[in-house]
mmCIF file of C-alpha atoms in Angstrom:
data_model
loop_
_atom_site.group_PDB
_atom_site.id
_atom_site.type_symbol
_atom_site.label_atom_id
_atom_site.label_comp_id
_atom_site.label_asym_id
_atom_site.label_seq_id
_atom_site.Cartn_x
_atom_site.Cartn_y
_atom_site.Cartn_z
ATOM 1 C CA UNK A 1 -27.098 38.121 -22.902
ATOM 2 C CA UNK A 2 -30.188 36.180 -24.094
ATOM 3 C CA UNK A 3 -28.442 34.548 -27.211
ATOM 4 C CA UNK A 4 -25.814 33.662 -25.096
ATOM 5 C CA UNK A 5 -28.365 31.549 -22.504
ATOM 6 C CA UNK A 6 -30.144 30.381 -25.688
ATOM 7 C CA UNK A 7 -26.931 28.534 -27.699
ATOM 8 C CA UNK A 8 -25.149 25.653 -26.324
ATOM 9 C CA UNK A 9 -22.418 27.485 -24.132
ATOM 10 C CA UNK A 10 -18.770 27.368 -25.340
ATOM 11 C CA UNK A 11 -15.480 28.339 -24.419
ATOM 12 C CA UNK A 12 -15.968 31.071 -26.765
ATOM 13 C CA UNK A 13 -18.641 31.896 -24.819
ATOM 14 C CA UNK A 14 -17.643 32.126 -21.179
ATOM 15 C CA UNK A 15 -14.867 34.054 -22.496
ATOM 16 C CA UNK A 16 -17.130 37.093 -23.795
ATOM 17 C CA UNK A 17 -19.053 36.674 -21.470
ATOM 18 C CA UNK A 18 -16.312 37.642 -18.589
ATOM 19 C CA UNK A 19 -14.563 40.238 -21.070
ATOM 20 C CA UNK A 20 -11.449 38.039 -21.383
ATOM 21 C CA UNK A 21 -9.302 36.559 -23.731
ATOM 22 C CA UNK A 22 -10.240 33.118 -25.377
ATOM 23 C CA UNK A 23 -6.628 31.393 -23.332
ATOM 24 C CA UNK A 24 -7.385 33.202 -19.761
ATOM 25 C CA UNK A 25 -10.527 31.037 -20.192
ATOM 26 C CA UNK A 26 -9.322 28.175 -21.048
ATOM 27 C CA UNK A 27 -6.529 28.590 -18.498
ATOM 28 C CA UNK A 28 -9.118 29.017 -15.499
ATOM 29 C CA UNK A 29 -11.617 26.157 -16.358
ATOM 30 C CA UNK A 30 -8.086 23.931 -17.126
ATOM 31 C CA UNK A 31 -7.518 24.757 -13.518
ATOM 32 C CA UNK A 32 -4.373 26.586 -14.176
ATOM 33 C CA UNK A 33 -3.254 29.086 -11.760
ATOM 34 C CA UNK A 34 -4.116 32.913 -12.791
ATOM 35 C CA UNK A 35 -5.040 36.277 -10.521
ATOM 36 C CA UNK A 36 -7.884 36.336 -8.507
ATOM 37 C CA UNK A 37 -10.707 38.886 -10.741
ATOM 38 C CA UNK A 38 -9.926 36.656 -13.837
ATOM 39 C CA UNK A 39 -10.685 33.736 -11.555
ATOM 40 C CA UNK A 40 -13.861 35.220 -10.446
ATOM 41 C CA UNK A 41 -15.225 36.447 -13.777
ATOM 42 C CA UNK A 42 -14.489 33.285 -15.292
ATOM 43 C CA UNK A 43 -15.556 30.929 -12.827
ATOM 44 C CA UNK A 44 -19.062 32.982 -12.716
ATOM 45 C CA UNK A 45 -19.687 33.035 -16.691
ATOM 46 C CA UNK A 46 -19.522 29.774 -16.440
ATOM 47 C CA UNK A 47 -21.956 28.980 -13.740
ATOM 48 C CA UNK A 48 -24.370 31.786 -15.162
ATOM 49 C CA UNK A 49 -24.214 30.244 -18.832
ATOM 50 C CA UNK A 50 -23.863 26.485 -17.435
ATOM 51 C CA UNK A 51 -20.630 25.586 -19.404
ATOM 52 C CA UNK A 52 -19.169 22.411 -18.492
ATOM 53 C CA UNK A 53 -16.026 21.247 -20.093
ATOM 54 C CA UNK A 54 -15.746 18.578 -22.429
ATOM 55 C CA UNK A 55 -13.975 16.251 -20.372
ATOM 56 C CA UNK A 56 -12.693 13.380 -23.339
ATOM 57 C CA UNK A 57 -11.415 16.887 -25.373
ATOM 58 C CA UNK A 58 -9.582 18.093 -22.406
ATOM 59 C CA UNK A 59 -7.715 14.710 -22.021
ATOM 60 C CA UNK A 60 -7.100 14.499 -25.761
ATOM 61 C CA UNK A 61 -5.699 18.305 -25.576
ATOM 62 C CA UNK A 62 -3.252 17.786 -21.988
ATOM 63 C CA UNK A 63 -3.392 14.326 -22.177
ATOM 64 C CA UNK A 64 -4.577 13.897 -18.426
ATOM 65 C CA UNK A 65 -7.233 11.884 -17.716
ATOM 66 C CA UNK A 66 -7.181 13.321 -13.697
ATOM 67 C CA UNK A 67 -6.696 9.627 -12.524
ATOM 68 C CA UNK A 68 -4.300 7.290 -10.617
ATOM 69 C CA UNK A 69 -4.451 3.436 -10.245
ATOM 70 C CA UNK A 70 -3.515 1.772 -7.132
ATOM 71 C CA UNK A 71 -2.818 -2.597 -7.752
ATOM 72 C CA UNK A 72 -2.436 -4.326 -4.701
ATOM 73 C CA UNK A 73 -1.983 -7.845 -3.985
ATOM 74 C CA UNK A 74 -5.469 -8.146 -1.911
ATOM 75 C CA UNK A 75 -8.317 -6.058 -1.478
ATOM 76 C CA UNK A 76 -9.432 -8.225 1.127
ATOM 77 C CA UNK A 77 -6.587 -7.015 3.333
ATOM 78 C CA UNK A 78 -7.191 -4.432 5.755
ATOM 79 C CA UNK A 79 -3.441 -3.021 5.396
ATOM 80 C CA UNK A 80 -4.346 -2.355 1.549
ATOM 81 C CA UNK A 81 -7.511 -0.735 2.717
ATOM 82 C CA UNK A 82 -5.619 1.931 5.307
ATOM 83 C CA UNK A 83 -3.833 2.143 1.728
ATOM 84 C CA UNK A 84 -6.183 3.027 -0.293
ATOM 85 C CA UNK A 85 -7.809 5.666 2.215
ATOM 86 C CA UNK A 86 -3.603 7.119 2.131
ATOM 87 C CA UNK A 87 -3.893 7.450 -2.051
ATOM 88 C CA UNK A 88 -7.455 8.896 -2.470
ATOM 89 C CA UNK A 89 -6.844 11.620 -0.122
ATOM 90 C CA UNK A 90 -3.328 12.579 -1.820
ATOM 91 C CA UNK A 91 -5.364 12.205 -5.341
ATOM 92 C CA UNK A 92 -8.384 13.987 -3.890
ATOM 93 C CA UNK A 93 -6.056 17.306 -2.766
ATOM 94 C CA UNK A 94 -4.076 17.083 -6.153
ATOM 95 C CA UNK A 95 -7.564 17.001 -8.430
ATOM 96 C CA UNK A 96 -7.140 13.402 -9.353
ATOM 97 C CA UNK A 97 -9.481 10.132 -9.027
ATOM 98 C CA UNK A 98 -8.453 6.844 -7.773
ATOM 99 C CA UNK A 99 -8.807 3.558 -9.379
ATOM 100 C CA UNK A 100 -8.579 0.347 -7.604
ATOM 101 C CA UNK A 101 -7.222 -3.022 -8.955
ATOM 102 C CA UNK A 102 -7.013 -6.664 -6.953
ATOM 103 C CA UNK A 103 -3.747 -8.609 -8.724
ATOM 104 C CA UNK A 104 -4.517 -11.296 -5.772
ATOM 105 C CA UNK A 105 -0.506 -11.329 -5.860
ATOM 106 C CA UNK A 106 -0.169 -12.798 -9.892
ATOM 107 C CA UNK A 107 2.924 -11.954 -11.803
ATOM 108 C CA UNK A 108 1.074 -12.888 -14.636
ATOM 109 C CA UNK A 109 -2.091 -10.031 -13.503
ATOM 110 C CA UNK A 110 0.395 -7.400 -12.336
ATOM 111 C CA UNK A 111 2.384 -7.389 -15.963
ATOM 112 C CA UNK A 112 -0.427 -7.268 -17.654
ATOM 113 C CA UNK A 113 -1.941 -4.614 -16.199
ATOM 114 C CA UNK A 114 1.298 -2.010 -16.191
ATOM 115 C CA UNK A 115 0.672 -3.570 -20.301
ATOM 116 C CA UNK A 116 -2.686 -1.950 -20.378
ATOM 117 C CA UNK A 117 -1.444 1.135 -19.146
ATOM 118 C CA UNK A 118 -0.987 2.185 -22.586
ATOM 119 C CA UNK A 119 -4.597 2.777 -23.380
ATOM 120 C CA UNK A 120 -3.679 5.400 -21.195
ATOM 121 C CA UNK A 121 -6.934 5.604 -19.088
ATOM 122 C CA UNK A 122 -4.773 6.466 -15.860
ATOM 123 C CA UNK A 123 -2.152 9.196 -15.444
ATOM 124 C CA UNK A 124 -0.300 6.745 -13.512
ATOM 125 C CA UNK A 125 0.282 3.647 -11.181
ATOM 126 C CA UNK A 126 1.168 2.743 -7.776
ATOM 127 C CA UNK A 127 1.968 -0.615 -7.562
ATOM 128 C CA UNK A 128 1.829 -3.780 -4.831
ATOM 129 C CA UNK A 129 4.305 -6.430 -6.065
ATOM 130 C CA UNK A 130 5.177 -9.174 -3.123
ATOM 131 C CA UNK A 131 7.033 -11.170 -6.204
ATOM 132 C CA UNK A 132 8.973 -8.643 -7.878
ATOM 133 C CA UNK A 133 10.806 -10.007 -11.013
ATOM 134 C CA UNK A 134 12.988 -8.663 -13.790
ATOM 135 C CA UNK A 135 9.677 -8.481 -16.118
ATOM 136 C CA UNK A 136 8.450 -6.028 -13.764
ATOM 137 C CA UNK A 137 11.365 -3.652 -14.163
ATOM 138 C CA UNK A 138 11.421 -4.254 -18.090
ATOM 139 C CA UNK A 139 7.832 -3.644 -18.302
ATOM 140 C CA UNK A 140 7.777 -0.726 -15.670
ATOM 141 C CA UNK A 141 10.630 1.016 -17.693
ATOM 142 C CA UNK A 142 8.334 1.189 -20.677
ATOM 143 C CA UNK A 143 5.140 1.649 -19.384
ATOM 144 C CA UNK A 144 3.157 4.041 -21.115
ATOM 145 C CA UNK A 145 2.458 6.157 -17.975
ATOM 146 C CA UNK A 146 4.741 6.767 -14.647
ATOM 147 C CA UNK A 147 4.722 4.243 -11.695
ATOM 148 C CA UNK A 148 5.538 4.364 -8.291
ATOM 149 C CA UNK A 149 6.255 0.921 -6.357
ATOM 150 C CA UNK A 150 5.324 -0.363 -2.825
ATOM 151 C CA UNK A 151 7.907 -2.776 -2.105
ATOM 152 C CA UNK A 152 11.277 -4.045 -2.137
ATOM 153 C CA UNK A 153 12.909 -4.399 -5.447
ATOM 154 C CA UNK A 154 16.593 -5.115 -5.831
ATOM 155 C CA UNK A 155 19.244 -2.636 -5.534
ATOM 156 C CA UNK A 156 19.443 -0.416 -8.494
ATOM 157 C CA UNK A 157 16.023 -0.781 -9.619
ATOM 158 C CA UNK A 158 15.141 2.487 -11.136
ATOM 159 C CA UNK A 159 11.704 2.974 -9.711
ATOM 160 C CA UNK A 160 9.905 5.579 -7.321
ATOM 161 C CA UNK A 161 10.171 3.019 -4.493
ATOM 162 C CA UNK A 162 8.766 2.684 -1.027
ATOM 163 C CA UNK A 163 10.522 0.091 0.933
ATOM 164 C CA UNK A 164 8.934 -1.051 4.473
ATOM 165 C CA UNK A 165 11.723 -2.554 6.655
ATOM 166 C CA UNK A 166 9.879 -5.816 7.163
ATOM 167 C CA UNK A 167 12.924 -7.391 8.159
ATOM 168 C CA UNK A 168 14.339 -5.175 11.107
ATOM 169 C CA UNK A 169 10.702 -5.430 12.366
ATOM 170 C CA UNK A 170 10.711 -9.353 12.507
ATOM 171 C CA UNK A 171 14.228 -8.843 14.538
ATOM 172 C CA UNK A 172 12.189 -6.471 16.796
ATOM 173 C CA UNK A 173 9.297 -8.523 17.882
ATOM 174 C CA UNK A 174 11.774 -11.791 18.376
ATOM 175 C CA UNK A 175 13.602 -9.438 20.871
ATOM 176 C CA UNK A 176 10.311 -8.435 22.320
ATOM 177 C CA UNK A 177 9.230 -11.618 22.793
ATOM 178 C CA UNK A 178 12.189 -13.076 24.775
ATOM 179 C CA UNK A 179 12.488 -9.740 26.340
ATOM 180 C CA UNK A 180 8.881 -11.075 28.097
ATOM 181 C CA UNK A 181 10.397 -14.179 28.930
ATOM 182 C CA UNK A 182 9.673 -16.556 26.349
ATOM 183 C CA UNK A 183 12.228 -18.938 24.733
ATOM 184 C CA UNK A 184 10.309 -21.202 22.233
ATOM 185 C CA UNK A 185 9.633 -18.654 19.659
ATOM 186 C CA UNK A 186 8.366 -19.787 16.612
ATOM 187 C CA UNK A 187 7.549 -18.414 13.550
ATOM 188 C CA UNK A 188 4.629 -19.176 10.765
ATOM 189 C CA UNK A 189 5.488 -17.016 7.803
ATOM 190 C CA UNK A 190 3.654 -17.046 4.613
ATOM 191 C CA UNK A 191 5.227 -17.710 0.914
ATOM 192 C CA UNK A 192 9.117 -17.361 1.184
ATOM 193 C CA UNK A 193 9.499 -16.998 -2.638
ATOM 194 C CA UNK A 194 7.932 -13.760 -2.144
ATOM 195 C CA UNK A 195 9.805 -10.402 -0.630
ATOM 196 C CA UNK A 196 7.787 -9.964 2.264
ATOM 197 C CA UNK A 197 8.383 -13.733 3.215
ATOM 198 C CA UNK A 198 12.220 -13.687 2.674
ATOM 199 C CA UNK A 199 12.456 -10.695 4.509
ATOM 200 C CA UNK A 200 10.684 -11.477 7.398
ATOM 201 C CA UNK A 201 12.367 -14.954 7.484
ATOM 202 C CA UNK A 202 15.546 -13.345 7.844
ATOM 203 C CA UNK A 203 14.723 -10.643 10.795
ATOM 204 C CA UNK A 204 13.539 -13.912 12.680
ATOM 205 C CA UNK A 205 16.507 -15.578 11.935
ATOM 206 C CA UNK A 206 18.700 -12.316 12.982
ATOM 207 C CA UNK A 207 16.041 -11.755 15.972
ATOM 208 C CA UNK A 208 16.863 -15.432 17.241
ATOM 209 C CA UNK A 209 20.971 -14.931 16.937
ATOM 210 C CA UNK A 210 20.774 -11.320 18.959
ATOM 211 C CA UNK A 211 18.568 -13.061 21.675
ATOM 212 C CA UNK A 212 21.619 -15.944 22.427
ATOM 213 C CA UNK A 213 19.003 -18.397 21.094
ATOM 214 C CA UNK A 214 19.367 -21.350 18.941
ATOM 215 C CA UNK A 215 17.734 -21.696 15.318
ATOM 216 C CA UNK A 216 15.306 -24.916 15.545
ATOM 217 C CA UNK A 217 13.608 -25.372 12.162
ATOM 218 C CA UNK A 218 10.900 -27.338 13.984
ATOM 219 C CA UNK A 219 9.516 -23.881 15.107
ATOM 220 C CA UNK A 220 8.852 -22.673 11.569
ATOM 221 C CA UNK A 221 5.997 -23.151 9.706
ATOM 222 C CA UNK A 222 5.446 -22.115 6.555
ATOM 223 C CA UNK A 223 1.662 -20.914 5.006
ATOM 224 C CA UNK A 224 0.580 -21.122 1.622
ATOM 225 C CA UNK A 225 -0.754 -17.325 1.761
ATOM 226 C CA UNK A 226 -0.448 -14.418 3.538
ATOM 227 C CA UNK A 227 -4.045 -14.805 4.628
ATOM 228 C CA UNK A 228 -6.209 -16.295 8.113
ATOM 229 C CA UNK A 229 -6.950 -19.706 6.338
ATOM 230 C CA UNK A 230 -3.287 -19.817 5.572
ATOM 231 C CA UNK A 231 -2.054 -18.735 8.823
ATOM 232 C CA UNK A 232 -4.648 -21.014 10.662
ATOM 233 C CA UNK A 233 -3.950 -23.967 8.675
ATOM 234 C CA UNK A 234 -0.170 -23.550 9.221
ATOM 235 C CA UNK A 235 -0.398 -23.061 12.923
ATOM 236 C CA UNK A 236 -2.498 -26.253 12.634
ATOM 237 C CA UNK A 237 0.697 -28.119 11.327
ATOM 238 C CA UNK A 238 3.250 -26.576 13.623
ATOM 239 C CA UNK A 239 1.477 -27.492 17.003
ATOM 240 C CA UNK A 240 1.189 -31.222 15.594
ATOM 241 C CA UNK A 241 4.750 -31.267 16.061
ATOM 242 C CA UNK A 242 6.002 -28.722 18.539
ATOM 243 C CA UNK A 243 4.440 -26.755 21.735
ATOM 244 C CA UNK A 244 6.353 -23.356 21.667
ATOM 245 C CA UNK A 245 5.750 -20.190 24.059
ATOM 246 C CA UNK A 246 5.306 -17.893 21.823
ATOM 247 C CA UNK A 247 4.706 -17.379 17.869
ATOM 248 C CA UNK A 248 5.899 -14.582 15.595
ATOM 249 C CA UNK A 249 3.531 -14.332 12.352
ATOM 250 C CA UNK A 250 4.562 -12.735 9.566
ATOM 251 C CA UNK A 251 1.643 -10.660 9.597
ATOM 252 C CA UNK A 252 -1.912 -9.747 11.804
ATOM 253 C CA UNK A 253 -3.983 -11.821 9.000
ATOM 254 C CA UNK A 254 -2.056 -15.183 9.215
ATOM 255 C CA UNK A 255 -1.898 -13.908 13.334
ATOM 256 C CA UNK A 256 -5.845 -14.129 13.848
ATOM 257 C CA UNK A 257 -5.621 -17.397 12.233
ATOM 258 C CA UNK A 258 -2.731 -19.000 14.411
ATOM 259 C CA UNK A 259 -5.111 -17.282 17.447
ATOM 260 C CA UNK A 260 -8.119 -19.386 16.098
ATOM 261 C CA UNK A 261 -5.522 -22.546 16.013
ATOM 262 C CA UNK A 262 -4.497 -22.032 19.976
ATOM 263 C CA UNK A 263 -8.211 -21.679 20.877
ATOM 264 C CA UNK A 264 -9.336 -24.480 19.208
ATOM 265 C CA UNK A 265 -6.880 -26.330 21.199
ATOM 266 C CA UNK A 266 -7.564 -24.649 24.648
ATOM 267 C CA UNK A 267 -4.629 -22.781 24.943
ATOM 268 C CA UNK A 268 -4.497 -19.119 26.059
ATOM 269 C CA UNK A 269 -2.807 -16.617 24.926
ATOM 270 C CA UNK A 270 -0.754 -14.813 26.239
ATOM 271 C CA UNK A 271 -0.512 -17.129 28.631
ATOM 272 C CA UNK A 272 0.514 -20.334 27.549
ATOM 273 C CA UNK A 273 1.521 -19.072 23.873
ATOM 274 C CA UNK A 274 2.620 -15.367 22.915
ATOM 275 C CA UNK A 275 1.858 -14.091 19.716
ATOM 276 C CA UNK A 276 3.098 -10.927 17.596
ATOM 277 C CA UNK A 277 1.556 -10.150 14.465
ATOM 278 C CA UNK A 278 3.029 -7.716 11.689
ATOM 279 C CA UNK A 279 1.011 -4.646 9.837
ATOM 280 C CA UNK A 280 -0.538 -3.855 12.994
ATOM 281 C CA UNK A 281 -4.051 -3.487 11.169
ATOM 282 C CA UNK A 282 -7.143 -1.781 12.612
ATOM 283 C CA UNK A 283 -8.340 -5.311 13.236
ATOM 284 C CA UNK A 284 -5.321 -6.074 15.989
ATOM 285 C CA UNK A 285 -7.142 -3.372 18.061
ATOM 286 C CA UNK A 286 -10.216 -5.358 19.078
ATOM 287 C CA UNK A 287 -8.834 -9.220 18.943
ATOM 288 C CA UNK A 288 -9.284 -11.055 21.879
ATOM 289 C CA UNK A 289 -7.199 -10.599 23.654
ATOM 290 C CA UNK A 290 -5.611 -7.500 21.808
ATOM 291 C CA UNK A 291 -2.941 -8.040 19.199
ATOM 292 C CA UNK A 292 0.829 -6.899 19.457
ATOM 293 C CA UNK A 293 2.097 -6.176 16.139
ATOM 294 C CA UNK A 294 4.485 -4.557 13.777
ATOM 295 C CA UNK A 295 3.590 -1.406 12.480
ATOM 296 C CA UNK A 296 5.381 -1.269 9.304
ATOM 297 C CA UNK A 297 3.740 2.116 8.329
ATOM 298 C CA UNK A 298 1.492 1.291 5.306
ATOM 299 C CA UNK A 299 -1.168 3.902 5.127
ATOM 300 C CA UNK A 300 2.547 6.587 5.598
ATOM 301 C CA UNK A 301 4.129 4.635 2.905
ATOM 302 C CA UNK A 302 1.087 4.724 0.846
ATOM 303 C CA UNK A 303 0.922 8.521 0.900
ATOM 304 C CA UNK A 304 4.578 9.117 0.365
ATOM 305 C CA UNK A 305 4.439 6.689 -2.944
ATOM 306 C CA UNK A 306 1.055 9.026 -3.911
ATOM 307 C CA UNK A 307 2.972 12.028 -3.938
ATOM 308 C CA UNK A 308 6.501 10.333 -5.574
ATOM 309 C CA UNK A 309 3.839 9.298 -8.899
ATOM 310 C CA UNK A 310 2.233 12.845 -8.799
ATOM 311 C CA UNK A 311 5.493 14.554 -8.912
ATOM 312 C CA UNK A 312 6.413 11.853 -11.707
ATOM 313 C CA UNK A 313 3.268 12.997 -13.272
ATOM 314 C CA UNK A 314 3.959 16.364 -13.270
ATOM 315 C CA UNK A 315 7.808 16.241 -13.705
ATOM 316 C CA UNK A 316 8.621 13.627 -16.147
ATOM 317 C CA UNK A 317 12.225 14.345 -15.609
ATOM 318 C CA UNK A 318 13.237 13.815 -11.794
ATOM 319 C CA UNK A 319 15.512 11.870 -10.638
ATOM 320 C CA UNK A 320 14.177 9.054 -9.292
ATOM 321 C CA UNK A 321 13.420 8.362 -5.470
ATOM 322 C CA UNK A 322 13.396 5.544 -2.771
ATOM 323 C CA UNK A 323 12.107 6.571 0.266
ATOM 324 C CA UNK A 324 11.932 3.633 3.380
ATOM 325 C CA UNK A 325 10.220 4.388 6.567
ATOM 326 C CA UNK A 326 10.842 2.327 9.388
ATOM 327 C CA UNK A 327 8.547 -0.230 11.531
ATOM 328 C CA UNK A 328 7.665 0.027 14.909
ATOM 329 C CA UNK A 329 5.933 -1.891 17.467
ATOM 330 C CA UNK A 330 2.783 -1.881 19.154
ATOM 331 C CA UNK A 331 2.579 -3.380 21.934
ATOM 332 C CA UNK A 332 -0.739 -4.767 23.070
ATOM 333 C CA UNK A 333 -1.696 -7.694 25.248
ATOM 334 C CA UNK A 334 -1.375 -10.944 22.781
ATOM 335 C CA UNK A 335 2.344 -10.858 24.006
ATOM 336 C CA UNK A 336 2.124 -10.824 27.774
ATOM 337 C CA UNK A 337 3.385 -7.883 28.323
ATOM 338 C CA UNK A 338 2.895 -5.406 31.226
ATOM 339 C CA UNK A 339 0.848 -2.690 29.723
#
């Protein structure tokens, strides 16, 4: 027992140690499944020799590093923060890491990244892409590593997807506007190039013809981000031209900044101007007043595109998946609603 305590511990030597074979060994301290008592003797010749495996040789032997990226468009954004919490717990349960990665929404970032996926320093990816191109898909299809997609790319894209219905949720919060009563709904959106922009431009649009209620294109504005400077700046530029009674954003960021835009101009909300946001973000819960909002389930869509990339990981071989879960609203007071 002393020699063993005295040389550097190996494999070899947990494995005398707890009287079993050199592969039960390795098979416990690779975290593969075996009976309990090998388990226990293993686990215990370890401790009581202080082995600890060689991490870099372990990769090199399964090649697993035990980690997952997650790229999203903006770190900044608290949707991609109820995200990340999603990912890290799925990686946490399944033995993995997480890995974080801002693209601030360039196509240029994002393909180079899923490029440097073959230095193969993550097991795989979960990717943000708001401007989804055919590069994507080529580069995605020969990635060095599996990865699973937030987002909406075109039909047939042969991807783990996620899709959020962005676009039935616009429809929804144009009904629930006039629903309370207002007519003048207008809507600042953020880049329309992007998906999330065309989409939600077209539930608007579709919101607006269910509702009886004619399409004015003075009541759109459109930002140059999906941020509050954005949003507040584009507000800025739609009341210069038009006073509507309510505003649909195309989500709770460019929201808080259309809210700063009616305030600066002494105009309440909800009374004098509705507004609807769209992520409904932990920050919509303690606006002033309290911000009605879309939830388009990020932090579920996060978790289900977790466990689509670990199943990837693990099964090279399935078929592939697109799962969409669908928005809901929250109502809150921003709208004028009775709560």
């Amino acid at each position: 027992m002393q020699d063993l305590q005295d040389a550097t511990p190996t494999l070899a030597t947990v494995a005398r140690l707890a009287n079993v074979s050199l592969a039960s060994a390795s098979r416990v301290l690779n975290g593969i499944k075996t009976n309990p008592e090998t388990l226990r003797r293993v686990t215990e010749a370890a401790a009581a020799v202080g082995y600890v495996p060689n991490a870099a040789a372990r990769t090199l032997r399964l090649r697993r590093t035990g980690q997952i990226a997650f790229a999203m468009p903006d770190v900044a954004n608290p949707v991609y923060t109820s995200m990340v919490g999603s990912i890290a717990q799925v990686a946490r349960e399944c033995g993995s890491r997480l890995i974080l990665h801002s693209t601030d929404a360039d196509v240029a970032d994002e393909l180079s990244f899923i490029e440097d996926l073959k230095q193969r320093y993550v097991d795989g990816l979960i990717l943000v892409s708001i401007d989804f191109t055919s590069a994507h898909a080529d580069a995605i299809a020969g990635a060095a590593v599996p990865v699973a997609l937030l987002g909406n790319p075109p039909e047939g894209t042969k991807i783990d997807t996620v899709r959020a219905n962005s676009s039935h949720g616009a429809t929804e919060a144009v009904k629930h506007l006039h629903a309370c009563g207002r007519r003048r709904i207008a809507f600042v959106n953020g880049p329309e190039h992007t998906a999330p922009g065309s989409a939600r431009r077209r539930g608007y649009l579709q919101g607006l013809r269910e509702c009886g209620l004619d399409r004015d294109d003075t009541l759109v504005e459109v930002g140059s981000d999906f941020t509050i400077d954005a949003g507040r700046e584009a507000a800025e530029r739609l009341l210069e031209r038009v006073m509507p009674d309510a505003v649909f954003c195309a989500n709770d960021l460019i929201a808080f900044g259309a809210l700063a835009a009616l305030r600066e101009r002494r105009l309440e909300v909800p009374r004098d101007v509705a507004i609807v946001g769209m992520d409904d973000t932990t920050l919509a819960r303690v606006t002033s007043p309290t911000l009605t909002s879309v939830d388009l389930g990020g932090a579920e869509r996060a978790r289900v595109a977790a466990e689509l990339l670990l199943a990837r990981i693990d099964q090279p071989k399935r078929r592939v998946r697109t799962v969409a879960v669908e928005p809901k609203l929250v109502v809150r007071e921003s709208c004028g609603a009775v709560l």
